[in-house]
Coordinates of C-alpha atoms and ligand atoms in Angstrom, one line a residue:
Chain E
M1 CA -71.9 15.3 -93.2
T2 CA -68.9 14.9 -95.4
D3 CA -67.7 18.1 -94.3
T4 CA -67.4 17.6 -90.6
P5 CA -64.2 15.9 -89.9
A6 CA -64.4 12.5 -88.2
V7 CA -61.7 13.5 -85.5
R8 CA -61.1 16.7 -84.2
V9 CA -58.5 17.6 -81.4
R10 CA -57.2 20.8 -79.8
G11 CA -54.8 21.0 -76.8
L12 CA -55.3 17.5 -76.0
R13 CA -53.3 17.1 -72.7
R14 CA -52.6 13.9 -70.5
T15 CA -50.3 13.3 -67.4
Y16 CA -49.6 10.2 -65.5
G17 CA -48.9 11.1 -62.1
D18 CA -46.1 13.6 -62.8
R19 CA -45.3 12.3 -66.1
V20 CA -46.7 14.4 -69.1
A21 CA -47.7 11.8 -71.8
L22 CA -49.4 14.4 -74.1
A23 CA -48.5 18.1 -73.8
G24 CA -51.3 19.5 -76.3
I25 CA -51.8 17.6 -79.2
D26 CA -54.0 19.3 -82.2
L27 CA -55.0 16.7 -84.8
D28 CA -57.7 16.5 -87.7
V29 CA -58.7 13.4 -89.4
T30 CA -61.2 14.0 -92.7
C31 CA -64.2 11.5 -93.3
G32 CA -62.4 8.6 -95.7
E33 CA -58.9 9.6 -94.9
V34 CA -56.2 7.2 -94.0
L35 CA -54.0 8.8 -91.4
A36 CA -51.0 7.5 -89.7
L37 CA -49.8 8.4 -86.3
L38 CA -45.7 7.9 -86.2
G39 CA -43.6 8.6 -83.2
P40 CA -41.0 6.7 -81.1
N41 CA -41.7 4.6 -78.0
G42 CA -43.5 6.6 -75.4
A43 CA -44.3 9.6 -77.9
G44 CA -47.6 9.2 -76.7
K45 CA -49.3 7.4 -79.8
T46 CA -51.3 4.9 -77.7
T47 CA -52.5 7.4 -75.0
T48 CA -53.7 9.4 -78.1
V49 CA -55.9 6.8 -79.9
E50 CA -57.1 5.4 -76.5
I51 CA -58.3 8.7 -75.3
L52 CA -59.9 9.0 -79.0
A53 CA -61.5 5.5 -78.7
G54 CA -62.9 6.6 -75.4
L55 CA -60.8 3.9 -73.4
R56 CA -58.7 6.5 -71.4
A57 CA -59.5 9.9 -69.8
R58 CA -57.9 12.9 -70.8
D59 CA -57.0 15.7 -68.4
D60 CA -57.8 18.7 -70.6
G61 CA -58.4 19.6 -74.4
E62 CA -61.2 19.6 -76.7
V63 CA -62.0 16.0 -78.7
R64 CA -64.8 15.3 -81.4
V65 CA -64.9 12.1 -82.8
L66 CA -67.8 11.5 -85.2
G67 CA -69.2 14.5 -83.6
E68 CA -69.4 13.6 -80.1
D69 CA -67.1 13.6 -77.1
P70 CA -65.5 10.0 -76.7
A71 CA -65.3 10.4 -72.9
R72 CA -69.3 10.9 -72.9
A73 CA -70.5 9.0 -75.8
G74 CA -73.0 6.1 -76.0
L75 CA -73.5 2.7 -77.5
T76 CA -74.9 3.8 -80.8
W77 CA -71.4 6.1 -81.1
R78 CA -69.4 2.6 -80.1
S79 CA -71.2 1.0 -83.0
R80 CA -69.8 3.3 -85.2
V81 CA -66.0 3.0 -84.0
G82 CA -64.0 0.2 -84.1
V83 CA -60.6 -0.4 -82.2
V84 CA -57.6 -2.4 -81.9
T85 CA -55.6 -1.8 -78.9
Q86 CA -51.7 -2.5 -78.0
G87 CA -51.2 -5.7 -75.8
A88 CA -54.6 -7.5 -75.4
A89 CA -54.0 -11.1 -74.1
D90 CA -57.7 -11.6 -73.4
L91 CA -59.9 -14.6 -74.7
A92 CA -56.9 -17.2 -74.3
E93 CA -59.0 -20.2 -73.8
L94 CA -61.3 -19.6 -76.6
T95 CA -61.1 -20.8 -80.0
V96 CA -60.4 -18.2 -82.8
G97 CA -64.2 -19.2 -84.4
E98 CA -65.8 -19.1 -80.7
A99 CA -64.4 -15.6 -80.4
V100 CA -65.4 -14.2 -83.4
R101 CA -68.9 -15.8 -83.5
H102 CA -69.4 -14.3 -79.9
F103 CA -68.3 -10.8 -80.7
A104 CA -70.5 -10.7 -84.0
H105 CA -73.4 -10.6 -81.4
Y106 CA -72.6 -7.1 -80.1
H107 CA -73.1 -5.2 -83.5
P108 CA -76.1 -4.5 -85.1
D109 CA -74.7 -5.4 -88.3
P110 CA -71.7 -7.5 -88.3
R111 CA -69.6 -9.0 -91.0
D112 CA -70.0 -13.0 -91.4
P113 CA -67.5 -14.4 -89.0
G114 CA -66.2 -16.7 -91.7
E115 CA -65.6 -13.9 -94.0
V116 CA -63.7 -11.8 -91.3
L117 CA -61.3 -14.8 -90.8
D118 CA -60.5 -15.2 -94.7
L119 CA -60.1 -11.6 -94.6
V120 CA -57.1 -11.8 -91.9
G121 CA -56.0 -15.2 -93.3
L122 CA -56.7 -17.0 -89.7
A123 CA -59.5 -19.3 -91.7
D124 CA -57.3 -22.5 -91.2
R125 CA -56.7 -21.6 -87.5
A126 CA -60.7 -21.1 -86.7
R127 CA -60.5 -24.4 -84.3
A128 CA -57.1 -23.3 -82.4
R129 CA -57.1 -22.1 -78.7
I130 CA -56.3 -18.2 -78.9
R131 CA -53.5 -19.1 -76.3
T132 CA -51.9 -21.3 -79.0
L133 CA -51.5 -18.6 -81.5
S134 CA -48.2 -17.2 -82.7
G135 CA -47.6 -13.4 -81.8
G136 CA -48.8 -12.6 -85.5
Q137 CA -51.8 -14.5 -85.8
R138 CA -52.8 -13.2 -82.3
R139 CA -52.6 -10.0 -83.8
R140 CA -54.6 -10.7 -86.7
L141 CA -57.5 -11.9 -84.6
D142 CA -57.2 -8.3 -82.9
V143 CA -57.7 -6.9 -86.3
A144 CA -60.5 -9.1 -87.2
L145 CA -62.5 -8.4 -84.0
G146 CA -61.8 -4.7 -84.8
V147 CA -63.3 -4.8 -88.3
L148 CA -66.3 -7.2 -87.2
G149 CA -68.9 -4.6 -86.7
R150 CA -68.4 -2.8 -90.0
P151 CA -66.9 0.6 -88.4
R152 CA -66.8 3.9 -90.0
L153 CA -63.9 4.8 -88.0
L154 CA -61.2 2.6 -87.1
F155 CA -58.5 2.9 -84.6
L156 CA -55.5 0.6 -85.0
D157 CA -52.8 0.8 -82.5
E158 CA -49.8 -1.1 -84.2
P159 CA -52.1 -3.4 -85.9
T160 CA -49.4 -4.9 -87.8
T161 CA -46.5 -5.5 -85.0
G162 CA -45.3 -9.4 -85.4
F163 CA -47.0 -9.7 -89.1
D164 CA -44.7 -11.5 -91.5
P165 CA -44.2 -9.8 -94.8
Q166 CA -46.8 -11.7 -96.7
A167 CA -49.3 -11.3 -93.7
R168 CA -48.4 -7.6 -93.7
R169 CA -49.1 -7.1 -97.7
Q170 CA -52.7 -9.1 -96.9
F171 CA -53.2 -6.3 -94.2
W172 CA -52.7 -3.5 -96.3
A173 CA -54.9 -5.0 -98.9
L174 CA -57.8 -4.9 -96.3
I175 CA -57.3 -1.6 -95.2
R176 CA -57.1 0.0 -98.7
A177 CA -60.3 -2.2 -99.3
L178 CA -62.0 -0.7 -96.2
A179 CA -60.7 2.5 -97.2
A180 CA -61.8 2.4 -101.0
E181 CA -65.0 0.5 -100.8
R182 CA -66.6 1.5 -97.6
H183 CA -65.1 4.9 -97.0
T184 CA -63.8 3.9 -93.8
T185 CA -61.9 6.5 -91.8
I186 CA -58.6 5.1 -90.5
L187 CA -56.1 6.4 -87.9
L188 CA -53.3 4.0 -87.4
T189 CA -50.1 3.9 -85.5
T190 CA -47.3 2.3 -86.5
H191 CA -43.3 2.1 -86.6
Y192 CA -43.1 0.7 -90.1
L193 CA -42.2 3.5 -92.7
D194 CA -42.8 1.4 -95.5
E195 CA -46.4 1.0 -94.0
V196 CA -46.9 4.5 -93.8
E197 CA -45.9 5.2 -97.5
A198 CA -48.1 2.2 -98.7
L199 CA -51.4 3.2 -96.7
A200 CA -51.3 6.8 -95.3
D201 CA -53.0 9.7 -97.1
R202 CA -51.2 11.8 -94.4
V203 CA -48.7 11.4 -91.7
V204 CA -48.4 13.0 -88.3
V205 CA -45.3 12.5 -86.2
V206 CA -45.6 13.2 -82.5
A207 CA -42.6 13.0 -80.1
A208 CA -42.7 13.7 -76.4
G209 CA -46.5 14.2 -76.5
R210 CA -46.4 17.1 -79.2
V211 CA -47.1 17.1 -82.8
V212 CA -43.8 17.8 -84.6
A213 CA -44.7 17.4 -88.1
E214 CA -47.6 16.4 -90.4
G215 CA -48.0 16.5 -94.2
D216 CA -48.3 13.7 -96.9
P217 CA -45.7 11.0 -96.6
A218 CA -44.0 11.7 -99.9
T219 CA -43.0 15.4 -98.9
L220 CA -42.6 14.8 -95.2
G221 CA -40.1 17.0 -93.7
G222 CA -39.5 18.5 -97.0
R223 CA -38.0 15.5 -98.3
A224 CA -39.3 16.2 -101.9
T225 CA -37.5 19.2 -102.4
A226 CA -34.7 18.3 -100.4
R227 CA -31.1 18.0 -102.0
S228 CA -30.1 14.4 -103.5
T229 CA -26.9 13.0 -103.0
V230 CA -25.1 11.8 -105.9
R231 CA -22.3 9.3 -105.5
W232 CA -19.9 7.5 -107.6
T233 CA -16.7 5.8 -107.3
G234 CA -14.6 8.8 -107.6
G235 CA -16.6 11.2 -105.0
Q236 CA -20.0 12.3 -104.1
R237 CA -21.7 15.7 -103.9
D238 CA -25.0 17.0 -102.7
T239 CA -26.8 19.0 -105.3
D240 CA -30.3 20.6 -106.3
N241 CA -30.1 19.5 -109.9
P242 CA -28.7 15.4 -109.9
A243 CA -29.7 15.5 -114.0
A244 CA -27.1 17.8 -114.6
L245 CA -24.5 16.7 -112.3
V246 CA -25.0 13.1 -113.9
A247 CA -25.2 14.4 -117.6
D248 CA -21.9 16.1 -116.5
L249 CA -20.2 13.0 -115.1
T250 CA -21.4 10.9 -117.8
R251 CA -19.4 13.2 -120.3
R252 CA -16.6 13.3 -118.1
Y253 CA -16.1 9.6 -117.8
G254 CA -17.0 9.1 -121.6
G255 CA -20.0 6.8 -121.2
T256 CA -20.9 4.5 -118.2
V257 CA -20.1 6.3 -114.5
P258 CA -18.6 3.8 -112.1
G259 CA -20.6 3.2 -109.2
L260 CA -23.2 5.8 -109.9
S261 CA -26.2 6.5 -107.4
V262 CA -28.5 9.4 -106.8
T263 CA -30.6 9.2 -103.8
R264 CA -33.2 11.5 -101.8
P265 CA -33.4 11.4 -98.2
S266 CA -36.1 8.6 -97.7
L267 CA -38.8 8.7 -95.2
E268 CA -37.0 7.3 -92.6
D269 CA -34.2 9.9 -93.0
A270 CA -36.8 12.7 -92.8
Y271 CA -38.4 10.9 -89.9
L272 CA -35.2 10.4 -87.8
E273 CA -34.6 14.1 -88.6
L274 CA -37.8 15.3 -87.3
I275 CA -37.8 13.4 -84.2
G276 CA -34.0 14.7 -83.5
A277 CA -32.4 11.1 -83.5
P278 CA -28.7 11.0 -84.9
S279 CA -29.1 9.3 -88.4
Chain P
M82 CA -80.0 -8.2 -90.0
T83 CA -82.0 -5.3 -89.7
T84 CA -80.1 -2.2 -88.3
T85 CA -83.3 0.1 -87.9
A86 CA -85.1 -1.5 -85.0
R87 CA -82.5 -1.3 -82.1
P88 CA -83.6 -3.7 -79.1
T89 CA -84.5 -1.8 -76.1
P90 CA -81.6 -1.7 -73.5
L91 CA -82.9 -4.3 -71.1
R92 CA -83.3 -7.0 -73.9
A93 CA -79.8 -6.1 -75.1
V94 CA -78.8 -6.5 -71.5
L95 CA -80.2 -9.8 -71.0
R96 CA -79.3 -11.1 -74.7
L97 CA -75.6 -10.1 -74.6
G98 CA -75.6 -11.1 -70.9
L99 CA -76.7 -14.5 -71.4
H100 CA -74.2 -14.7 -74.7
R101 CA -71.5 -13.6 -72.1
G102 CA -72.4 -16.0 -69.3
V103 CA -72.0 -19.2 -72.0
L104 CA -68.7 -17.6 -73.0
E105 CA -67.2 -17.2 -69.5
L106 CA -68.6 -20.7 -68.5
T107 CA -66.8 -22.2 -71.7
A108 CA -63.6 -20.5 -70.7
F109 CA -63.8 -21.3 -66.8
R110 CA -64.4 -24.8 -67.7
R111 CA -61.4 -24.9 -70.0
E112 CA -58.9 -23.5 -67.0
R113 CA -58.9 -27.2 -65.5
D114 CA -56.6 -26.5 -62.6
A115 CA -58.9 -23.4 -61.5
V116 CA -61.9 -25.4 -61.8
V117 CA -60.5 -28.4 -59.8
F118 CA -59.0 -26.1 -57.2
T119 CA -61.9 -23.6 -56.8
V120 CA -64.6 -26.3 -56.3
A121 CA -62.6 -28.4 -54.4
M122 CA -61.4 -26.0 -51.8
P123 CA -65.0 -25.8 -49.8
A124 CA -65.4 -29.7 -50.2
V125 CA -61.9 -30.3 -48.4
I126 CA -62.5 -27.9 -45.8
L127 CA -65.9 -29.7 -45.2
I128 CA -64.2 -33.2 -45.1
L129 CA -61.4 -32.0 -42.7
L130 CA -63.9 -30.0 -40.3
G131 CA -66.5 -32.9 -40.3
A132 CA -64.1 -35.4 -39.3
L133 CA -62.5 -33.0 -36.8
F134 CA -65.8 -32.1 -35.0
D135 CA -67.8 -34.6 -33.2
G136 CA -70.7 -35.0 -30.9
V137 CA -74.3 -34.5 -31.2
Y138 CA -76.3 -31.6 -30.2
P139 CA -78.6 -32.1 -26.9
G140 CA -82.2 -32.5 -27.8
S141 CA -81.6 -33.3 -31.3
D142 CA -79.9 -36.4 -33.1
V143 CA -77.9 -34.0 -35.3
T144 CA -74.1 -34.3 -35.2
S145 CA -71.8 -31.6 -35.6
A146 CA -70.8 -32.7 -39.0
Q147 CA -74.2 -32.5 -40.1
Y148 CA -74.6 -28.9 -38.7
L149 CA -71.6 -27.7 -40.4
A150 CA -72.8 -29.3 -43.7
P151 CA -75.1 -26.7 -44.9
S152 CA -73.1 -23.7 -43.7
M153 CA -70.2 -25.2 -45.7
I154 CA -72.6 -24.8 -48.5
A155 CA -73.2 -21.6 -48.0
A156 CA -69.4 -20.8 -47.6
G157 CA -69.0 -22.9 -50.6
V158 CA -71.4 -20.6 -52.9
A159 CA -69.6 -17.7 -51.2
S160 CA -66.3 -18.7 -52.5
T161 CA -67.6 -19.5 -56.0
T162 CA -69.5 -16.0 -56.4
F163 CA -67.5 -13.5 -54.3
I164 CA -63.8 -14.8 -54.7
N165 CA -64.4 -16.5 -58.0
L166 CA -65.9 -13.0 -59.3
G167 CA -63.5 -10.8 -57.4
T168 CA -60.3 -12.6 -58.9
G169 CA -61.5 -13.0 -62.2
I170 CA -62.8 -9.4 -62.8
A171 CA -59.3 -8.3 -61.7
A172 CA -58.1 -10.8 -64.1
D173 CA -60.1 -9.2 -67.0
R174 CA -58.8 -5.6 -65.8
D175 CA -55.2 -6.9 -66.5
D176 CA -55.5 -9.1 -69.6
G177 CA -57.4 -6.6 -71.4
T178 CA -60.9 -8.1 -71.4
L179 CA -62.5 -4.9 -69.9
R180 CA -60.8 -2.8 -72.4
R181 CA -61.9 -4.6 -75.2
L182 CA -65.6 -5.0 -73.9
R183 CA -65.2 -1.0 -73.1
G184 CA -64.9 -0.2 -76.9
L185 CA -67.8 -2.0 -78.1
P186 CA -71.4 -1.2 -78.1
M187 CA -72.4 -3.3 -75.0
P188 CA -74.1 -2.0 -72.0
P189 CA -72.0 -2.5 -69.1
A190 CA -74.7 -4.4 -67.2
A191 CA -74.6 -7.3 -69.8
Y192 CA -71.0 -8.2 -68.4
V193 CA -72.5 -8.0 -64.7
V194 CA -75.2 -10.4 -65.9
G195 CA -72.7 -12.9 -68.0
K196 CA -70.4 -12.9 -64.8
T197 CA -73.4 -13.4 -62.2
L198 CA -74.6 -16.1 -64.5
M199 CA -71.6 -17.9 -64.8
A200 CA -71.1 -17.8 -61.0
L201 CA -74.4 -18.9 -60.2
V202 CA -73.7 -22.0 -62.6
V203 CA -70.5 -22.8 -61.0
S204 CA -72.2 -22.4 -57.4
V205 CA -74.8 -25.0 -58.4
G206 CA -72.0 -27.6 -59.2
E207 CA -70.3 -26.6 -55.9
A208 CA -73.7 -27.0 -53.8
V209 CA -74.0 -30.3 -55.4
L210 CA -70.6 -31.7 -54.5
L211 CA -70.9 -30.3 -51.0
I212 CA -74.4 -31.8 -50.5
A213 CA -73.0 -35.1 -52.0
V214 CA -70.3 -35.3 -49.3
G215 CA -72.4 -34.2 -46.8
V216 CA -74.7 -37.3 -47.8
L217 CA -72.1 -39.9 -48.2
A218 CA -69.6 -38.9 -45.7
F219 CA -71.8 -37.5 -42.8
D220 CA -75.2 -39.3 -43.2
L221 CA -76.4 -35.8 -43.8
S222 CA -80.4 -36.1 -45.0
L223 CA -81.9 -34.4 -48.0
P224 CA -84.2 -31.6 -47.2
A225 CA -87.3 -33.3 -46.2
D226 CA -90.0 -31.7 -48.1
P227 CA -91.1 -29.5 -51.0
A228 CA -91.0 -26.4 -48.6
R229 CA -87.6 -27.1 -47.5
W230 CA -86.4 -27.7 -51.3
L231 CA -88.0 -24.5 -52.1
T232 CA -86.0 -22.6 -49.2
L233 CA -83.1 -23.9 -50.7
G234 CA -83.9 -22.7 -53.9
W235 CA -84.5 -19.1 -52.9
V236 CA -81.9 -18.9 -50.3
F237 CA -79.3 -20.1 -52.8
L238 CA -80.5 -17.7 -55.7
L239 CA -80.6 -14.6 -53.4
G240 CA -77.5 -15.4 -51.5
G241 CA -75.5 -16.2 -54.3
T242 CA -76.5 -13.3 -56.2
A243 CA -75.9 -11.1 -53.4
C244 CA -72.3 -12.6 -53.0
A245 CA -71.7 -12.5 -56.6
L246 CA -72.7 -8.7 -57.0
L247 CA -70.4 -8.1 -53.7
G248 CA -67.4 -9.9 -55.4
I249 CA -67.9 -7.7 -58.6
A250 CA -67.8 -4.4 -56.4
V251 CA -65.0 -5.3 -54.2
S252 CA -63.0 -6.7 -57.3
A253 CA -62.1 -2.7 -57.4
L254 CA -59.7 -3.0 -54.5
A255 CA -57.4 -5.3 -56.0
R256 CA -54.6 -3.5 -57.8
S257 CA -53.8 -6.3 -60.1
A258 CA -54.8 -9.9 -60.7
R259 CA -51.8 -11.2 -58.9
S260 CA -53.0 -9.3 -55.8
A261 CA -56.7 -10.2 -56.1
A262 CA -56.9 -13.7 -54.4
A263 CA -55.1 -12.4 -51.3
V264 CA -57.3 -9.2 -51.1
L265 CA -60.5 -11.1 -51.6
N266 CA -59.5 -14.2 -48.9
L267 CA -59.1 -11.9 -46.1
P268 CA -62.6 -10.7 -45.7
Y269 CA -64.0 -14.3 -46.9
L270 CA -62.2 -15.9 -44.1
V271 CA -63.4 -13.5 -41.4
L272 CA -67.0 -13.4 -42.7
A273 CA -67.0 -17.2 -42.9
F274 CA -65.6 -17.4 -39.2
V275 CA -68.0 -14.7 -37.8
S276 CA -70.9 -16.3 -39.8
G277 CA -70.5 -19.5 -37.6
V278 CA -69.4 -21.6 -40.5
F279 CA -66.0 -22.6 -39.1
F280 CA -67.2 -22.1 -35.5
T281 CA -70.2 -23.9 -34.7
P282 CA -72.9 -23.8 -33.6
V283 CA -73.5 -19.9 -34.5
A284 CA -74.9 -19.1 -31.0
A285 CA -71.6 -20.0 -29.2
L286 CA -70.0 -17.1 -31.2
P287 CA -69.3 -13.8 -29.0
E288 CA -71.9 -11.4 -29.2
P289 CA -70.0 -8.7 -30.9
L290 CA -68.8 -11.2 -33.6
R291 CA -72.3 -12.4 -33.9
T292 CA -73.6 -9.0 -34.6
L293 CA -70.6 -8.1 -37.2
G294 CA -71.6 -11.3 -39.0
A295 CA -75.3 -10.6 -39.1
L296 CA -74.6 -7.6 -41.0
F297 CA -73.6 -9.6 -44.1
P298 CA -75.2 -12.1 -46.3
L299 CA -73.2 -15.3 -45.5
K300 CA -74.6 -15.5 -42.1
W301 CA -78.1 -15.5 -43.5
M302 CA -77.4 -17.7 -46.6
A303 CA -75.9 -20.4 -43.9
Q304 CA -78.9 -20.0 -41.5
G305 CA -81.0 -20.6 -44.7
F306 CA -79.4 -23.6 -45.6
R307 CA -79.4 -25.0 -42.3
S308 CA -83.4 -24.5 -42.2
A309 CA -83.8 -26.5 -45.4
F310 CA -81.4 -29.5 -44.2
L311 CA -81.7 -29.9 -40.4
P312 CA -84.9 -30.5 -38.5
D313 CA -86.4 -28.0 -36.4
T314 CA -85.0 -29.7 -32.8
I315 CA -81.8 -28.1 -33.5
L316 CA -83.2 -24.8 -33.3
P317 CA -81.9 -24.1 -29.7
Q318 CA -78.6 -24.0 -31.0
E319 CA -79.2 -20.9 -33.3
V320 CA -79.0 -17.1 -31.9
V321 CA -82.9 -16.8 -31.9
P322 CA -84.9 -20.3 -31.6
S323 CA -86.4 -19.4 -35.0
W324 CA -85.1 -19.7 -38.8
E325 CA -86.2 -16.2 -39.3
H326 CA -86.9 -16.5 -42.9
G327 CA -88.7 -13.4 -43.5
R328 CA -85.6 -11.6 -42.0
T329 CA -83.2 -13.7 -44.2
A330 CA -85.1 -12.7 -47.4
L331 CA -85.1 -9.0 -46.3
V332 CA -81.3 -9.0 -45.6
L333 CA -80.4 -11.2 -48.7
V334 CA -82.8 -8.8 -51.1
A335 CA -81.2 -5.6 -49.5
W336 CA -77.9 -6.8 -50.3
C337 CA -78.5 -7.8 -53.9
I338 CA -79.8 -4.4 -54.2
G339 CA -77.2 -2.7 -52.5
G340 CA -74.7 -4.8 -54.1
L341 CA -75.8 -3.8 -57.5
L342 CA -75.5 -0.1 -56.6
L343 CA -72.2 -0.7 -55.1
C344 CA -71.1 -2.5 -58.5
L345 CA -72.4 0.8 -60.6
T346 CA -70.6 3.1 -58.2
T347 CA -67.1 1.3 -57.6
F348 CA -66.7 -0.7 -61.1
R349 CA -63.6 0.5 -63.0
W350 CA -63.1 -0.6 -66.5
Q351 CA -59.5 0.1 -66.1
G352 CA -56.7 -0.7 -63.5
R353 CA -55.0 1.6 -61.4
R354 CA -52.0 1.5 -63.5
N355 CA -53.9 2.4 -66.7
R356 CA -56.4 5.1 -66.2
Ligands
ATP435 N1 -50.7 3.7 -67.6 C1 -49.6 4.5 -67.7 N2 -49.1 4.9 -66.3 C2 -47.9 5.6 -66.2 N3 -47.4 6.1 -67.4 C3 -48.0 5.7 -68.7 C4 -48.8 4.8 -68.8 N4 -49.2 4.8 -69.8 C5 -48.4 5.4 -70.9 N5 -47.6 6.2 -70.1 C6 -46.3 7.3 -70.4 O1 -46.8 7.8 -71.2 C7 -46.0 8.0 -72.2 C8 -46.8 7.7 -73.5 O2 -47.1 6.6 -73.4 P1 -47.7 5.9 -74.8 O3 -48.1 4.3 -74.6 O4 -48.9 6.7 -75.5 O5 -46.5 5.9 -75.8 P2 -46.7 5.1 -77.3 O6 -46.2 6.4 -78.2 O7 -48.0 4.5 -77.6 O8 -45.5 4.1 -77.2 P3 -45.1 3.1 -77.9 O9 -44.9 3.1 -79.7 O10 -43.9 2.3 -77.2 O11 -46.1 2.1 -77.9 C9 -44.7 7.2 -71.9 O12 -43.8 7.9 -71.4 C10 -45.5 6.3 -70.9 O13 -44.3 5.9 -70.0
MG436 MG1 -48.2 2.8 -78.2

């Protein structure tokens, strides 16, 4: 059971009219893993996630999600998969509490609606009309509805867009708890690199419908082994051995080196490099 | 709370369909402007046309307005089912309702059941309002005996369900929520016309239009309602001098089945822009 991957994708293609959105994506997600899908606007993240969640059709490619083809999977499969999509504007006239209680009816073993609202920090808005929620609150409701059915595999399409810093930390804690306690497999897309570093076991970078890199967030794009830049008031130098250079400088200045800093390429630098953007 | 015993599909359809119906009604009720205008439109047409038409049909004491009233009830039910659902589903497709449902362990039929239940409840309100207008403004008398009440009941159920399913089926024609009202109003107005609702009595319609109208449920629902409210002395004004209850039931049941099949074959979870 544990060695069959949660998601296995080979050669996934999708075009809209004559616009190629996915030009052959390969993707593996192992059970219990938190995978971040990263990529610029229009890279094909939403298209990928919605195909994997059985919400869109694909043109070509082999897709297995929890051992089934999402285009054909039945209700039992759906009860194991949770999905938070981008840009939902439904339920406007209902209250937060009504919506969560209503959707609990769909699942064989739902979480307690009150508990879910606590988890996403919406308990004090339970009686508010969804139409009146702020952008970030609305997003939290979507997340609440996504985790309501205790899914084994959770797709999150830009889940924290519009969250304030505190809500984002709270969301991270929720995702870590889902991953750690319930071994939930999570595939999330995001534009926030700190989120990737905080949450993801592995990151896959897509650009223009192709996978351009994948790996551990700490080593993405070879940044763990990349040259460091040492800067000080008198100049700057790239080096493989910053410790030696700093020691050398310390000796030269006879104590404190003025304005000293040592930097490795950040995840953001590595990412921008990968998608070919000028940094 | 047990996860082992999965409910049978039919039970799941009815259980979730009921939950959805309640939810849909709650949401509908809270969109006050939509409620007022959806429900008021047929009543306003009844008042306007009823005031315009005058005269009594020969051989009976039925006025033109009284003849119009039951037909308008049918048109009202068609509007709170066919148009209400057709536009409502186009909106559900645009705002992400359907995408959310698609991602949930819900049998698709539960959505159809919920929508139909909602439409039938709204239609009961519509029918009560139109009957009240007919009685108060045009001296329409309520069905004279239990048999006629029964006729009112089954014609309402079959006709309302048929029109609701048709509305769900044709919602696929609308490209977006914004165009849906326009898309649905054209067939609705044509049908109301050729079914002898706006043009009374029905027998005065030209033969080809009458034949066209007889293909669709609205004509039969209107005729069924007239049979419940009007005395038999009005029968000479009908196309054939009989209420044709058997044929009415047959056509409406056929449309319920056909409408369901159409729903299942034409239903799209995603709009054309987002498949
Ligand atoms: N329904 C659609 N019709 C036509 N083109 C589409 C449709 N959906 C997506 N596309 C196109 O496919 C490409 C990939 O879109 P997608 O929404 O998957 O990107 P994304 O990576 O999720 O972007 P973002 O970060 O902005 O959410 C884009 O070029 C987009 O214009
Ligand atoms: Mg997207």
